[in-house]
Tab-separated table of C-alpha atoms in Angstrom:
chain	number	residue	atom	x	y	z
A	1	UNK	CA	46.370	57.312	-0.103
A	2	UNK	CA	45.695	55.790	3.732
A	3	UNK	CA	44.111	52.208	4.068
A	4	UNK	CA	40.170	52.349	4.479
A	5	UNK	CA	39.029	50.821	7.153
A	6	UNK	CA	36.323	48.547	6.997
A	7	UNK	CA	34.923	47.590	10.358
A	8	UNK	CA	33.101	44.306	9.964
A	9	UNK	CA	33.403	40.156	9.199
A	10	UNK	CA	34.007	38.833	5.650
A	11	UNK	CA	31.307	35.936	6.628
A	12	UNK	CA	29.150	39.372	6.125
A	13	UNK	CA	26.998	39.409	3.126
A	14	UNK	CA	26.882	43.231	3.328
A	15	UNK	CA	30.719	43.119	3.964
A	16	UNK	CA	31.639	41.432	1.446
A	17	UNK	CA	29.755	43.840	-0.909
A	18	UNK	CA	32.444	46.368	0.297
A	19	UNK	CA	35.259	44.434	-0.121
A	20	UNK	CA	34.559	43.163	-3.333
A	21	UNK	CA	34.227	46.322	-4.928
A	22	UNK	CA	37.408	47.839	-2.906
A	23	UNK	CA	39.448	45.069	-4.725
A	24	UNK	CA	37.617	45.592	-7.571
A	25	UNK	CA	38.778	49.043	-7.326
A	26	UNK	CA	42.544	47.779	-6.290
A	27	UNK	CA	41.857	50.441	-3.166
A	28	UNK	CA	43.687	50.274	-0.195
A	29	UNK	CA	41.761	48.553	2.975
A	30	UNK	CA	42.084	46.970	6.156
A	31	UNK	CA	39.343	44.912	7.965
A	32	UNK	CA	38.848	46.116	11.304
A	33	UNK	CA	36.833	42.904	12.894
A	34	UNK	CA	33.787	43.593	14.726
A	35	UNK	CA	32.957	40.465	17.600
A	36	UNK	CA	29.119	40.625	16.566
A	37	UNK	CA	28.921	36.845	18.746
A	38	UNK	CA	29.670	39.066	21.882
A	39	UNK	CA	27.210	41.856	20.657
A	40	UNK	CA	29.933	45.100	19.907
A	41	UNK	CA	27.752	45.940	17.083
A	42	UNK	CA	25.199	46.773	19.908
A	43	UNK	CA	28.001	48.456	22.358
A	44	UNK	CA	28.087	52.526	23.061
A	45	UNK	CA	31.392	52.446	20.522
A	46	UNK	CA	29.864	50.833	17.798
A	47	UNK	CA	26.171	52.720	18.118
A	48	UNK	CA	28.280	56.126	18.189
A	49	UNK	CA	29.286	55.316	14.316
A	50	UNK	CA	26.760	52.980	13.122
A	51	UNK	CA	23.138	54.166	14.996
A	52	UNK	CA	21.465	50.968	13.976
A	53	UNK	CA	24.013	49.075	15.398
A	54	UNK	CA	24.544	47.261	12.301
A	55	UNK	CA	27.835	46.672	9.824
A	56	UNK	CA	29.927	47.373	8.099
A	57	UNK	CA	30.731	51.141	8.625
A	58	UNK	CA	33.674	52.390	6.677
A	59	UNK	CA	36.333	55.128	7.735
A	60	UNK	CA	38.146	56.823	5.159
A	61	UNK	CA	40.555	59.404	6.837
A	62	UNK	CA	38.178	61.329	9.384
A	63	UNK	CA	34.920	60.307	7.224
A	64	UNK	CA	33.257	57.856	8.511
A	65	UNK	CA	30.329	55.802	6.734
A	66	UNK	CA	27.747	53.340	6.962
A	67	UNK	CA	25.114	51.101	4.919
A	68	UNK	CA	26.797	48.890	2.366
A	69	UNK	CA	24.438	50.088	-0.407
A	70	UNK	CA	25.459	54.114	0.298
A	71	UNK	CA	29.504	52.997	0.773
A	72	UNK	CA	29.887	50.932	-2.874
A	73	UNK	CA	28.222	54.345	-4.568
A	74	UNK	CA	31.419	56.157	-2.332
A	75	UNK	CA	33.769	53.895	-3.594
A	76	UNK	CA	32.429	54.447	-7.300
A	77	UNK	CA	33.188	57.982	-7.168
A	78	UNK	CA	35.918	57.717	-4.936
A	79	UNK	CA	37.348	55.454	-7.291
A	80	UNK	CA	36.456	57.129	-10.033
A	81	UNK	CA	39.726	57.003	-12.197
A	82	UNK	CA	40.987	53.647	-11.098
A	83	UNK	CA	40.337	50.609	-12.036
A	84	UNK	CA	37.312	49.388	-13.511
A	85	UNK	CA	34.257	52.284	-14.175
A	86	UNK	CA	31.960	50.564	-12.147
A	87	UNK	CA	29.296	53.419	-12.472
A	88	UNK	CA	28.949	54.177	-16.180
A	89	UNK	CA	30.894	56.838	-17.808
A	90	UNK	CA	27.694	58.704	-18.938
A	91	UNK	CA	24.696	59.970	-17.085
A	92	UNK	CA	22.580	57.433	-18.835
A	93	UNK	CA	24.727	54.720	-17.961
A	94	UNK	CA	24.712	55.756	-14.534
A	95	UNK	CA	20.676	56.647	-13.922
A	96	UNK	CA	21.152	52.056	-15.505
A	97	UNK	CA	23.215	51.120	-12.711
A	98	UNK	CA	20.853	52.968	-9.863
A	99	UNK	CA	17.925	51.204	-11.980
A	100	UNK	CA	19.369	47.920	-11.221
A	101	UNK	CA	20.710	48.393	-8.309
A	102	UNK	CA	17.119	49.631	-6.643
A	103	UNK	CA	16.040	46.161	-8.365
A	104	UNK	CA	18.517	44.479	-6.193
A	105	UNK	CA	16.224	44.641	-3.113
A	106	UNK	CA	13.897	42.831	-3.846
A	107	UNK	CA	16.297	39.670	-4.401
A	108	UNK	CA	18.223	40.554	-1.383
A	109	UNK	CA	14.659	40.406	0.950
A	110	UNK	CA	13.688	36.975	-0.669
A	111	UNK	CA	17.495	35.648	0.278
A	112	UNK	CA	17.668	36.986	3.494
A	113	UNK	CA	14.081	34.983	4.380
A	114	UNK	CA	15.054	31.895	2.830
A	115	UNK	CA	18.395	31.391	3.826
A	116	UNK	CA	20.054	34.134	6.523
A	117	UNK	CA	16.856	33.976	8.483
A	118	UNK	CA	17.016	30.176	9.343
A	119	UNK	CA	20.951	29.796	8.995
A	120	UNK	CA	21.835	32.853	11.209
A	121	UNK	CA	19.229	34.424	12.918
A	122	UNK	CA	18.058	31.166	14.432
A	123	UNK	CA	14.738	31.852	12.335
A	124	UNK	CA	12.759	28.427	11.760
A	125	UNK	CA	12.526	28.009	8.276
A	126	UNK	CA	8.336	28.657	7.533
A	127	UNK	CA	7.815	26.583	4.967
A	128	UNK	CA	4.876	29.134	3.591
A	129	UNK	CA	7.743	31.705	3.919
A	130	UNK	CA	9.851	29.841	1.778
A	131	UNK	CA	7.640	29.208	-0.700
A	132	UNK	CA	6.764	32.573	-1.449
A	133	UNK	CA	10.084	34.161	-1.173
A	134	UNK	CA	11.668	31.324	-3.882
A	135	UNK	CA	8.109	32.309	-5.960
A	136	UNK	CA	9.473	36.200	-5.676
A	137	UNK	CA	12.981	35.352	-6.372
A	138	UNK	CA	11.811	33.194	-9.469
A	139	UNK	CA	9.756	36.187	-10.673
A	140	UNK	CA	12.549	38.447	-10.073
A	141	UNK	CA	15.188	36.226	-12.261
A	142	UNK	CA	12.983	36.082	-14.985
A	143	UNK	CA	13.314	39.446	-15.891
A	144	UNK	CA	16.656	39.500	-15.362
A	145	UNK	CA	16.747	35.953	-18.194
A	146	UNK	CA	14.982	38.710	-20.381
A	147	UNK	CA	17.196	41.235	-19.757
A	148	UNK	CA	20.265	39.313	-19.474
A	149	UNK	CA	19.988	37.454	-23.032
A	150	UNK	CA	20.630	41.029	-24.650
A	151	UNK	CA	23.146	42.489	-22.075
A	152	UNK	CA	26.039	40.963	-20.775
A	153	UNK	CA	25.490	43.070	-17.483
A	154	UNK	CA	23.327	44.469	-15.880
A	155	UNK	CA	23.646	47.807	-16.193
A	156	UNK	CA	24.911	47.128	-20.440
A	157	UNK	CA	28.025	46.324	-21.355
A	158	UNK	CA	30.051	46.822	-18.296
A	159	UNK	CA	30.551	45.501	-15.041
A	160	UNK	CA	29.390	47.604	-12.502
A	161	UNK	CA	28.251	47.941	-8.640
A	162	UNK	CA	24.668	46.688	-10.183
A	163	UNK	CA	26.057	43.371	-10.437
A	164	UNK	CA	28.736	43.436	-7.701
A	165	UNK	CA	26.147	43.764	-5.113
A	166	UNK	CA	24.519	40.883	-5.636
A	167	UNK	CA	27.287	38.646	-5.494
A	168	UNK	CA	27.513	37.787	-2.124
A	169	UNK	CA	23.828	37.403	-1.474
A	170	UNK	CA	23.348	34.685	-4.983
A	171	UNK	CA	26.262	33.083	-3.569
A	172	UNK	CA	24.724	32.414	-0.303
A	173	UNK	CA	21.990	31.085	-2.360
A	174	UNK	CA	23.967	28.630	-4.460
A	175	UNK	CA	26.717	27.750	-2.655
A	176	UNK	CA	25.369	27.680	0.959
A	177	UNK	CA	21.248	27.263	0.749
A	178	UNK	CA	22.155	25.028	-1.898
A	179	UNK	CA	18.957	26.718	-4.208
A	180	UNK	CA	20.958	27.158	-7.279
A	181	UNK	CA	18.392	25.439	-10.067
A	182	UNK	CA	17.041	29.069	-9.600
A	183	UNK	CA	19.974	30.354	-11.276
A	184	UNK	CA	21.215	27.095	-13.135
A	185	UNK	CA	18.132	26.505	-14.840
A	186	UNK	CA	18.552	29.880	-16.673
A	187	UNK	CA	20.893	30.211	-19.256
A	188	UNK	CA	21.381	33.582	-19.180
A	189	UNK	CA	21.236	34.545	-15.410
A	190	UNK	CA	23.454	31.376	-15.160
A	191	UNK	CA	26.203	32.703	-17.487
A	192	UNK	CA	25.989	36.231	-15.968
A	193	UNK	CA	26.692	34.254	-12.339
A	194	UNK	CA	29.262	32.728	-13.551
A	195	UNK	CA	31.243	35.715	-14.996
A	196	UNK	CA	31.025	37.606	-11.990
A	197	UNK	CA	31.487	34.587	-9.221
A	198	UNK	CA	35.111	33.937	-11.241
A	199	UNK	CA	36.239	37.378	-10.891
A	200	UNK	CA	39.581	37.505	-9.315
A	201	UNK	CA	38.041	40.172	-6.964
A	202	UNK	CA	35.085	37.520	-5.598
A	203	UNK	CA	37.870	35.007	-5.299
A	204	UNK	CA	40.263	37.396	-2.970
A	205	UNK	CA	36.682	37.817	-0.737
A	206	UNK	CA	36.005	33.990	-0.111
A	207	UNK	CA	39.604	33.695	0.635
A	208	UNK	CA	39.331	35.600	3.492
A	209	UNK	CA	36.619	33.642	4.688
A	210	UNK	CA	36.879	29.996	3.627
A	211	UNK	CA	37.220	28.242	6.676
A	212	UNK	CA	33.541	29.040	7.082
A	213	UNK	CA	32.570	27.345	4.343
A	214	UNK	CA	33.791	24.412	5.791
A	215	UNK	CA	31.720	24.531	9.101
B	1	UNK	CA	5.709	71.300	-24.745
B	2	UNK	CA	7.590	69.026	-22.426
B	3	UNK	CA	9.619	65.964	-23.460
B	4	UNK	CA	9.753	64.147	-20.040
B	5	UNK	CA	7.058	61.597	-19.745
B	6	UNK	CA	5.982	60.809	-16.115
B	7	UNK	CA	4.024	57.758	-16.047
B	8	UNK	CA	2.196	56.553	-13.214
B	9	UNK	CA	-0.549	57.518	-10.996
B	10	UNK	CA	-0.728	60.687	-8.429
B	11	UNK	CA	-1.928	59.073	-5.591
B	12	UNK	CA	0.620	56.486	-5.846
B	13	UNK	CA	3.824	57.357	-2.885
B	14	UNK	CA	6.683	56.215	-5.000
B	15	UNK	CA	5.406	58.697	-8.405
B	16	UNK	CA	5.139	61.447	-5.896
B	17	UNK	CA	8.628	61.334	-4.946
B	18	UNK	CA	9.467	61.566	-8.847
B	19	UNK	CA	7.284	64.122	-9.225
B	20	UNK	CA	8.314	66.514	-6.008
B	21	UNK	CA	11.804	65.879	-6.696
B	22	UNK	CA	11.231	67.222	-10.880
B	23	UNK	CA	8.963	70.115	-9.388
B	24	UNK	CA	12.197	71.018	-6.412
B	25	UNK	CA	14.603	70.885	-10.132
B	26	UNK	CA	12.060	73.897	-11.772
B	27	UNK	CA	11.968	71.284	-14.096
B	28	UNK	CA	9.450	70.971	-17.329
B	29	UNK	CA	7.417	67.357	-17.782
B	30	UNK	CA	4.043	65.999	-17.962
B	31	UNK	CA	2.230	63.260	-15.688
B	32	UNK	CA	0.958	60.224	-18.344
B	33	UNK	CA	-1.586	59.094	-15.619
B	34	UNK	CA	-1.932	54.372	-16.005
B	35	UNK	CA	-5.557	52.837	-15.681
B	36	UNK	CA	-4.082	51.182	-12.577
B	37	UNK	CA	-7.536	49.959	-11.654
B	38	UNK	CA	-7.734	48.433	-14.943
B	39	UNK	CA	-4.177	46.847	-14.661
B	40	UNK	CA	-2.282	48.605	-17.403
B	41	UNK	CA	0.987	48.763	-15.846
B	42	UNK	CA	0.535	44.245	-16.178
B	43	UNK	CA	-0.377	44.977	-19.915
B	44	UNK	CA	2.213	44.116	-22.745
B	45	UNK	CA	2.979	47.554	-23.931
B	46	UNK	CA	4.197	48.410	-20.336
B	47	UNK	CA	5.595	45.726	-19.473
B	48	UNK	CA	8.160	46.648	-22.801
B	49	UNK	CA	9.048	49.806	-20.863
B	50	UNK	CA	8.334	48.236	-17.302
B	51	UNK	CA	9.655	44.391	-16.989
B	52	UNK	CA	8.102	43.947	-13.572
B	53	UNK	CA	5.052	45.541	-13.993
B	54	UNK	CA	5.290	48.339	-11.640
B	55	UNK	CA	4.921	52.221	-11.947
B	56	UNK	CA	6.577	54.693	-12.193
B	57	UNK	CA	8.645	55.407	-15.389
B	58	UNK	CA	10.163	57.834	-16.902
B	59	UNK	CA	10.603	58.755	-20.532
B	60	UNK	CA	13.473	61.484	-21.356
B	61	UNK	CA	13.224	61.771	-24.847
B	62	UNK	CA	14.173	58.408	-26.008
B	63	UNK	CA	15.700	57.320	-22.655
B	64	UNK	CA	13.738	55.252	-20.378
B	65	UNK	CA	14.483	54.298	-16.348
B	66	UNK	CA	12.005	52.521	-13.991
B	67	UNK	CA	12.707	52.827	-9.834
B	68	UNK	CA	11.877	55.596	-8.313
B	69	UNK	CA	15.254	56.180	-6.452
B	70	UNK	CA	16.874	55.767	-9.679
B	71	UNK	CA	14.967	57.949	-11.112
B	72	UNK	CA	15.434	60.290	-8.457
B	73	UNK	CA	19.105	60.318	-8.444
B	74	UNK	CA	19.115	60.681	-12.346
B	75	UNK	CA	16.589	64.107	-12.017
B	76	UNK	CA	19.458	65.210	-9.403
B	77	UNK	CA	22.005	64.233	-11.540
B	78	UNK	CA	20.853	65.584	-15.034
B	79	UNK	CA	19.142	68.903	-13.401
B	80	UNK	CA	22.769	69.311	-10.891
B	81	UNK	CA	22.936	72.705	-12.099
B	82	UNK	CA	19.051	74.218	-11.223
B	83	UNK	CA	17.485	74.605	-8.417
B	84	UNK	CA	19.348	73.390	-4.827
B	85	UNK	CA	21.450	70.899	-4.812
B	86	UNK	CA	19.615	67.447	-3.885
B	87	UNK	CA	22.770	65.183	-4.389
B	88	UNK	CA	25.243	67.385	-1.704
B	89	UNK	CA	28.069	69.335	-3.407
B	90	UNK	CA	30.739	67.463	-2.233
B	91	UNK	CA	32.045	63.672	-2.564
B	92	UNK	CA	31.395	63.364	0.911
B	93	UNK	CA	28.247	65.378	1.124
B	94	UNK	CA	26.863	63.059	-1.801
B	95	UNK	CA	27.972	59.920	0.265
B	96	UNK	CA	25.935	61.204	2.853
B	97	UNK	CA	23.382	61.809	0.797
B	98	UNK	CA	23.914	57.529	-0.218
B	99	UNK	CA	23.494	56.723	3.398
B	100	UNK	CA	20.342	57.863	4.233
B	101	UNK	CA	18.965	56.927	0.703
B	102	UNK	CA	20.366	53.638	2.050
B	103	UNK	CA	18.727	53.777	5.203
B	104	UNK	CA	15.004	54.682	3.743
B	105	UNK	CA	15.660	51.382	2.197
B	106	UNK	CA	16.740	49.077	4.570
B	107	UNK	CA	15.137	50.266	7.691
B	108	UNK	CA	12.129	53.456	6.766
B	109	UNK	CA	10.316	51.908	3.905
B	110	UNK	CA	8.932	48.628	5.118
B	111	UNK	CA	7.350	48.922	8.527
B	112	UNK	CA	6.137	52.414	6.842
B	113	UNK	CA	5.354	50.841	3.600
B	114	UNK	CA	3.236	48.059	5.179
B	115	UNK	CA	1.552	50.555	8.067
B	116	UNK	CA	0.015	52.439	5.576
B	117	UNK	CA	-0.969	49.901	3.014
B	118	UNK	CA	-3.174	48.698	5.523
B	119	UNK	CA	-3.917	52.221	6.966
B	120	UNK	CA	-4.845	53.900	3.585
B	121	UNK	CA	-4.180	51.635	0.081
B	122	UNK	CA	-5.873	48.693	1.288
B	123	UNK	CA	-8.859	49.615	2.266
B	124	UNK	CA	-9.320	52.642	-0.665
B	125	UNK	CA	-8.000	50.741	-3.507
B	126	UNK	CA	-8.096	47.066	-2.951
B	127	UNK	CA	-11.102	46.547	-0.712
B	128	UNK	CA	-9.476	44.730	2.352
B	129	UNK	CA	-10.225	45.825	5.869
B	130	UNK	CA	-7.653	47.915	8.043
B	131	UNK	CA	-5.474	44.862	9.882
B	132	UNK	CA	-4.337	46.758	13.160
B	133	UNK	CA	-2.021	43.999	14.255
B	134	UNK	CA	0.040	44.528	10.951
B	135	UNK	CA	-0.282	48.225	11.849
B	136	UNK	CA	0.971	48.137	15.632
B	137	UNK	CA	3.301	46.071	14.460
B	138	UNK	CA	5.293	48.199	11.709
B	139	UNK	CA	4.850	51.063	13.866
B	140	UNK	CA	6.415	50.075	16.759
B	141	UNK	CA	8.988	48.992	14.132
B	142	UNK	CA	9.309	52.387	12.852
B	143	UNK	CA	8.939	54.003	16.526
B	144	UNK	CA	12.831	52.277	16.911
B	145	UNK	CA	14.084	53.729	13.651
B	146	UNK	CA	12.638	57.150	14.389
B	147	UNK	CA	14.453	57.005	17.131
B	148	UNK	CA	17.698	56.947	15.616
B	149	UNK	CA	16.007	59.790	12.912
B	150	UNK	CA	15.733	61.713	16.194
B	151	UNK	CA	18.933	61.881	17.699
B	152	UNK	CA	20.440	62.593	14.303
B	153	UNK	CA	18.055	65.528	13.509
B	154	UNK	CA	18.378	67.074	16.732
B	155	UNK	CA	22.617	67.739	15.267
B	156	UNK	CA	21.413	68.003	11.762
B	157	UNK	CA	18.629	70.051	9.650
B	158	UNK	CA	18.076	67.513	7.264
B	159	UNK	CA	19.521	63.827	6.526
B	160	UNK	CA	22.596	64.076	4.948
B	161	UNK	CA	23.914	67.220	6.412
B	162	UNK	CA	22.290	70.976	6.430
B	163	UNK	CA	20.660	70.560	2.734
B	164	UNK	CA	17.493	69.701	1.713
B	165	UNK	CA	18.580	66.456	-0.599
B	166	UNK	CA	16.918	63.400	-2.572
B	167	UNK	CA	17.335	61.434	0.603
B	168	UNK	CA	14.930	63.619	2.625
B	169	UNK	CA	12.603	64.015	0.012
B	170	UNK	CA	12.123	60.264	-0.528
B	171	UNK	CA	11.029	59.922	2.690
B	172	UNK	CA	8.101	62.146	2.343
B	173	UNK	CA	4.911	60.670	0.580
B	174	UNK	CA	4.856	57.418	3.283
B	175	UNK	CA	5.745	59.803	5.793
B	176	UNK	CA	2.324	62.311	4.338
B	177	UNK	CA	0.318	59.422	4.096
B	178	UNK	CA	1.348	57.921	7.176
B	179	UNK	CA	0.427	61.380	9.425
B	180	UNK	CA	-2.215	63.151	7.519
B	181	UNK	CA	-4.425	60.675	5.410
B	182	UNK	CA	-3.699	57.803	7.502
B	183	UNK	CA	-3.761	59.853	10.606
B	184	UNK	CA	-1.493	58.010	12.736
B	185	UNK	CA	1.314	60.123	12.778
B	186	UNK	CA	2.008	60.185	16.623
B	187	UNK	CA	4.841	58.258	15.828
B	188	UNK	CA	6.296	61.079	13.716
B	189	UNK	CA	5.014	64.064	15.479
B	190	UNK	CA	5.639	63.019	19.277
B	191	UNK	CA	9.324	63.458	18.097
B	192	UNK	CA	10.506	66.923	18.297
B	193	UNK	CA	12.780	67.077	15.320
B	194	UNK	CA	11.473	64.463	12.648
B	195	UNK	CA	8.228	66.348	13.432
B	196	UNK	CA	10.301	69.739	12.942
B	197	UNK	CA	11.491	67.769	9.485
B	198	UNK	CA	8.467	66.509	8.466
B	199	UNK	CA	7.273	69.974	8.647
B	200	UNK	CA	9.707	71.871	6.986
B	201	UNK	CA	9.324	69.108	3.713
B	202	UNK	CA	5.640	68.588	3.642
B	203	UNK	CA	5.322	72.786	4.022
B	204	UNK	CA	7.389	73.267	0.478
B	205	UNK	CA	5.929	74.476	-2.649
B	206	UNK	CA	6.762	71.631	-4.281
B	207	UNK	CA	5.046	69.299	-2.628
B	208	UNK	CA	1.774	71.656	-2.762
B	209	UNK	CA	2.176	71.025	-5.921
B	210	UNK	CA	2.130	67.370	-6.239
B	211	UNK	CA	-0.639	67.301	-3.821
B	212	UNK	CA	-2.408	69.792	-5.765
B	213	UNK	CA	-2.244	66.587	-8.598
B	214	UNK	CA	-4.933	64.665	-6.134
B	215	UNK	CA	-8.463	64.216	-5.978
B	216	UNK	CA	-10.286	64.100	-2.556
């Protein structure tokens, strides 16, 4: 099978939620880097693929496709005998993984405010803003406690692209905005971080990008 | 007598794309209709089925599933071989399909989410005054992403390809409540094809029917 080709920057949240299920997968890939600093997301080239002018967009052969959340579904089915079953195996298990997976938004908006908003969009950090989006997130992550403290994933059982899409964005959280009593001071949520943030997978992601880190 | 439980409320935009979705299927359940006014869905026994709170559910026999795109893609999923085809037939097709359900997410639902909470919700349900700042706001928000609607449905009949699918369907009680209760849809309708789209969805019999489920 050819390489996909994943146009974007592993410093990307949304990227990384592509690579780290193509690893997960042990699929083929090759980064095609995008200069976003000299605006070629906004170009006629990259518009043509990606009408919002946003990354990553994937190309698979002659398919092209965009939105991180619609690609890691591809890959799921793409995938679908290889490697991990990141989807379920059943249609119940499934219709769990889209459950949590639509809760993921809601985390995802309260990270974005509190930390990609000031860090990288040159966004002052409002402290009222913060404040409520940390009250959200707080809200959100105690149902997951809940949940959590009677299944060791998300979705039951099983790792899937519930969990995996996360990742990068809690990440940001701990590791970067340097909130990470959020998830620390619960056990469960805590453990669940921890499981996934060792996977091999995660590590091969930061790997590509840890000179970042360091800036 | 039917053995999938709806619950939530009819008037409510994110139970009516459950419920036009089931009624596209053919299929069989019933509405279970919350005292949202009286705050059931923050009462313990929903909460059990319902950890944030929020409407709607479903209840398949035994099996329960909260979010509305889940729930969606599970009705497309289960019912895959009645009525047309909401999911594509194809991996491809259905990857489309993941796109646009993608895109309703990250670029459709909010300024059209918050334009016609202050449009419609707020002032029916929780008393507060129309706030036209918040609603020029979101819609020249959503004027820039119907733009991009518009170029791609002037090359293609619906979202994800020449289908009717989940992803156009989700789109359509914001969009309804947005252009005819709100009744600022120039957004929409000053566009050739979303209007064209629009159109062709809020003209089926299934969402008559859902419609049908609300009291003037």
């Amino acid at each position: 099978m050819a390489a996909i080709k994943v146009i974007g920057v592993p410093t990307s949240t949304c990227t990384q939620r592509v690579l780290v299920v193509l690893i997960e997968k042990g699929a083929e890939y090759v980064i095609q880097p995008l200069d976003m600093m000299n605006g070629a997301h906004k170009k006629p080239e990259h518009l043509a693929i990606q009408p919002f002018g946003q990354i990553p967009v994937i190309v698979d052969g002659t398919f092209t496709l965009f939105e991180s959340r619609g690609i890691v579904r591809y890959l799921a089915d793409k995938y679908e005998g290889q490697g991990p079953s990141l989807y379920g195996k059943t249609l119940h298990e499934k219709a769990l993984v889209e459950q949590w997976l639509a809760v993921e938004i809601a985390i995802t908006a309260a990270v974005v405010q509190l930390v990609l908003g000031p860090k990288f969009r040159g966004i002052p950090t409002d402290e009222a803003i913060v404040y409520s989006s940390l009250e959200k997130l707080e809200k959100v992550l105690d149902v997951y406690e809940a949940h959590l403290a009677k299944s060791k994933f998300l979705a039951g059982d099983f790792l899937s692209i519930a969990d995996l899409v996360q990742l990068p964005f809690l990440f940001l959280l701990v590791e970067v905005a340097k909130r990470g009593e959020v998830v620390t001071s619960r056990k469960h949520v805590h453990k669940w971080y921890e499981t996934i943030s060792s996977l091999p997978s995660w590590k091969k992601v930061l790997s590509l990008y840890a000179w970042v880190l360091l800036t | 007598m039917a053995t999938f439980k709806v619950i939530g409320i009819a008037p409510s935009p994110y139970t009516q794309r459950v419920l036009v979705v089931l009624n596209e299927k053919g299929a069989d359940y019933f509405l279970q209709e919350i005292d949202r006014m009286g705050n059931a869905q923050k009462k313990p026994e929903h909460l059990l089925l319902q950890p944030f709170g929020q409407i709607p559910v479903i209840q398949d026999g035994d099996f329960t599933l909260f979010e509305s795109r889940a729930i969606v893609r599970y009705i497309a999923d289960k019912y895959e071989g009645q009525g047309p085809s909401l999911y594509g037939k194809t991996l491809e097709e259905r990857a489309l399909v993941e796109q646009w359900l993608a895109v309703e997410v990250e670029e459709f639902d909010s300024p059209t989410g918050a334009a016609v909470f202050q449009l419609v919700f707020g002032p029916k349900y929780v008393g507060i005054p129309t706030d036209e700042a918040i609603v020029s706001s979101s819609l020249e928000k959503l004027a820039k992403v119907l733009d991009v609607y518009e170029a791609h449905l002037s090359k293609s009949k619906f979202l994800a390809g020449d289908f009717l699918s989940i992803a156009d369907l989700v789109h359509l009680p914001l969009l309804f409540f947005l252009v005819t209760v709100g009744n600022r849809g120039e957004v929409v309708t000053s566009r050739k094809h979303v209007k064209a789209w629009y159109e062709t969805m809020s003209s089926l019999p299934s969402w008559y029917k859902v419609l049908s489920l609300l009291s003037p």
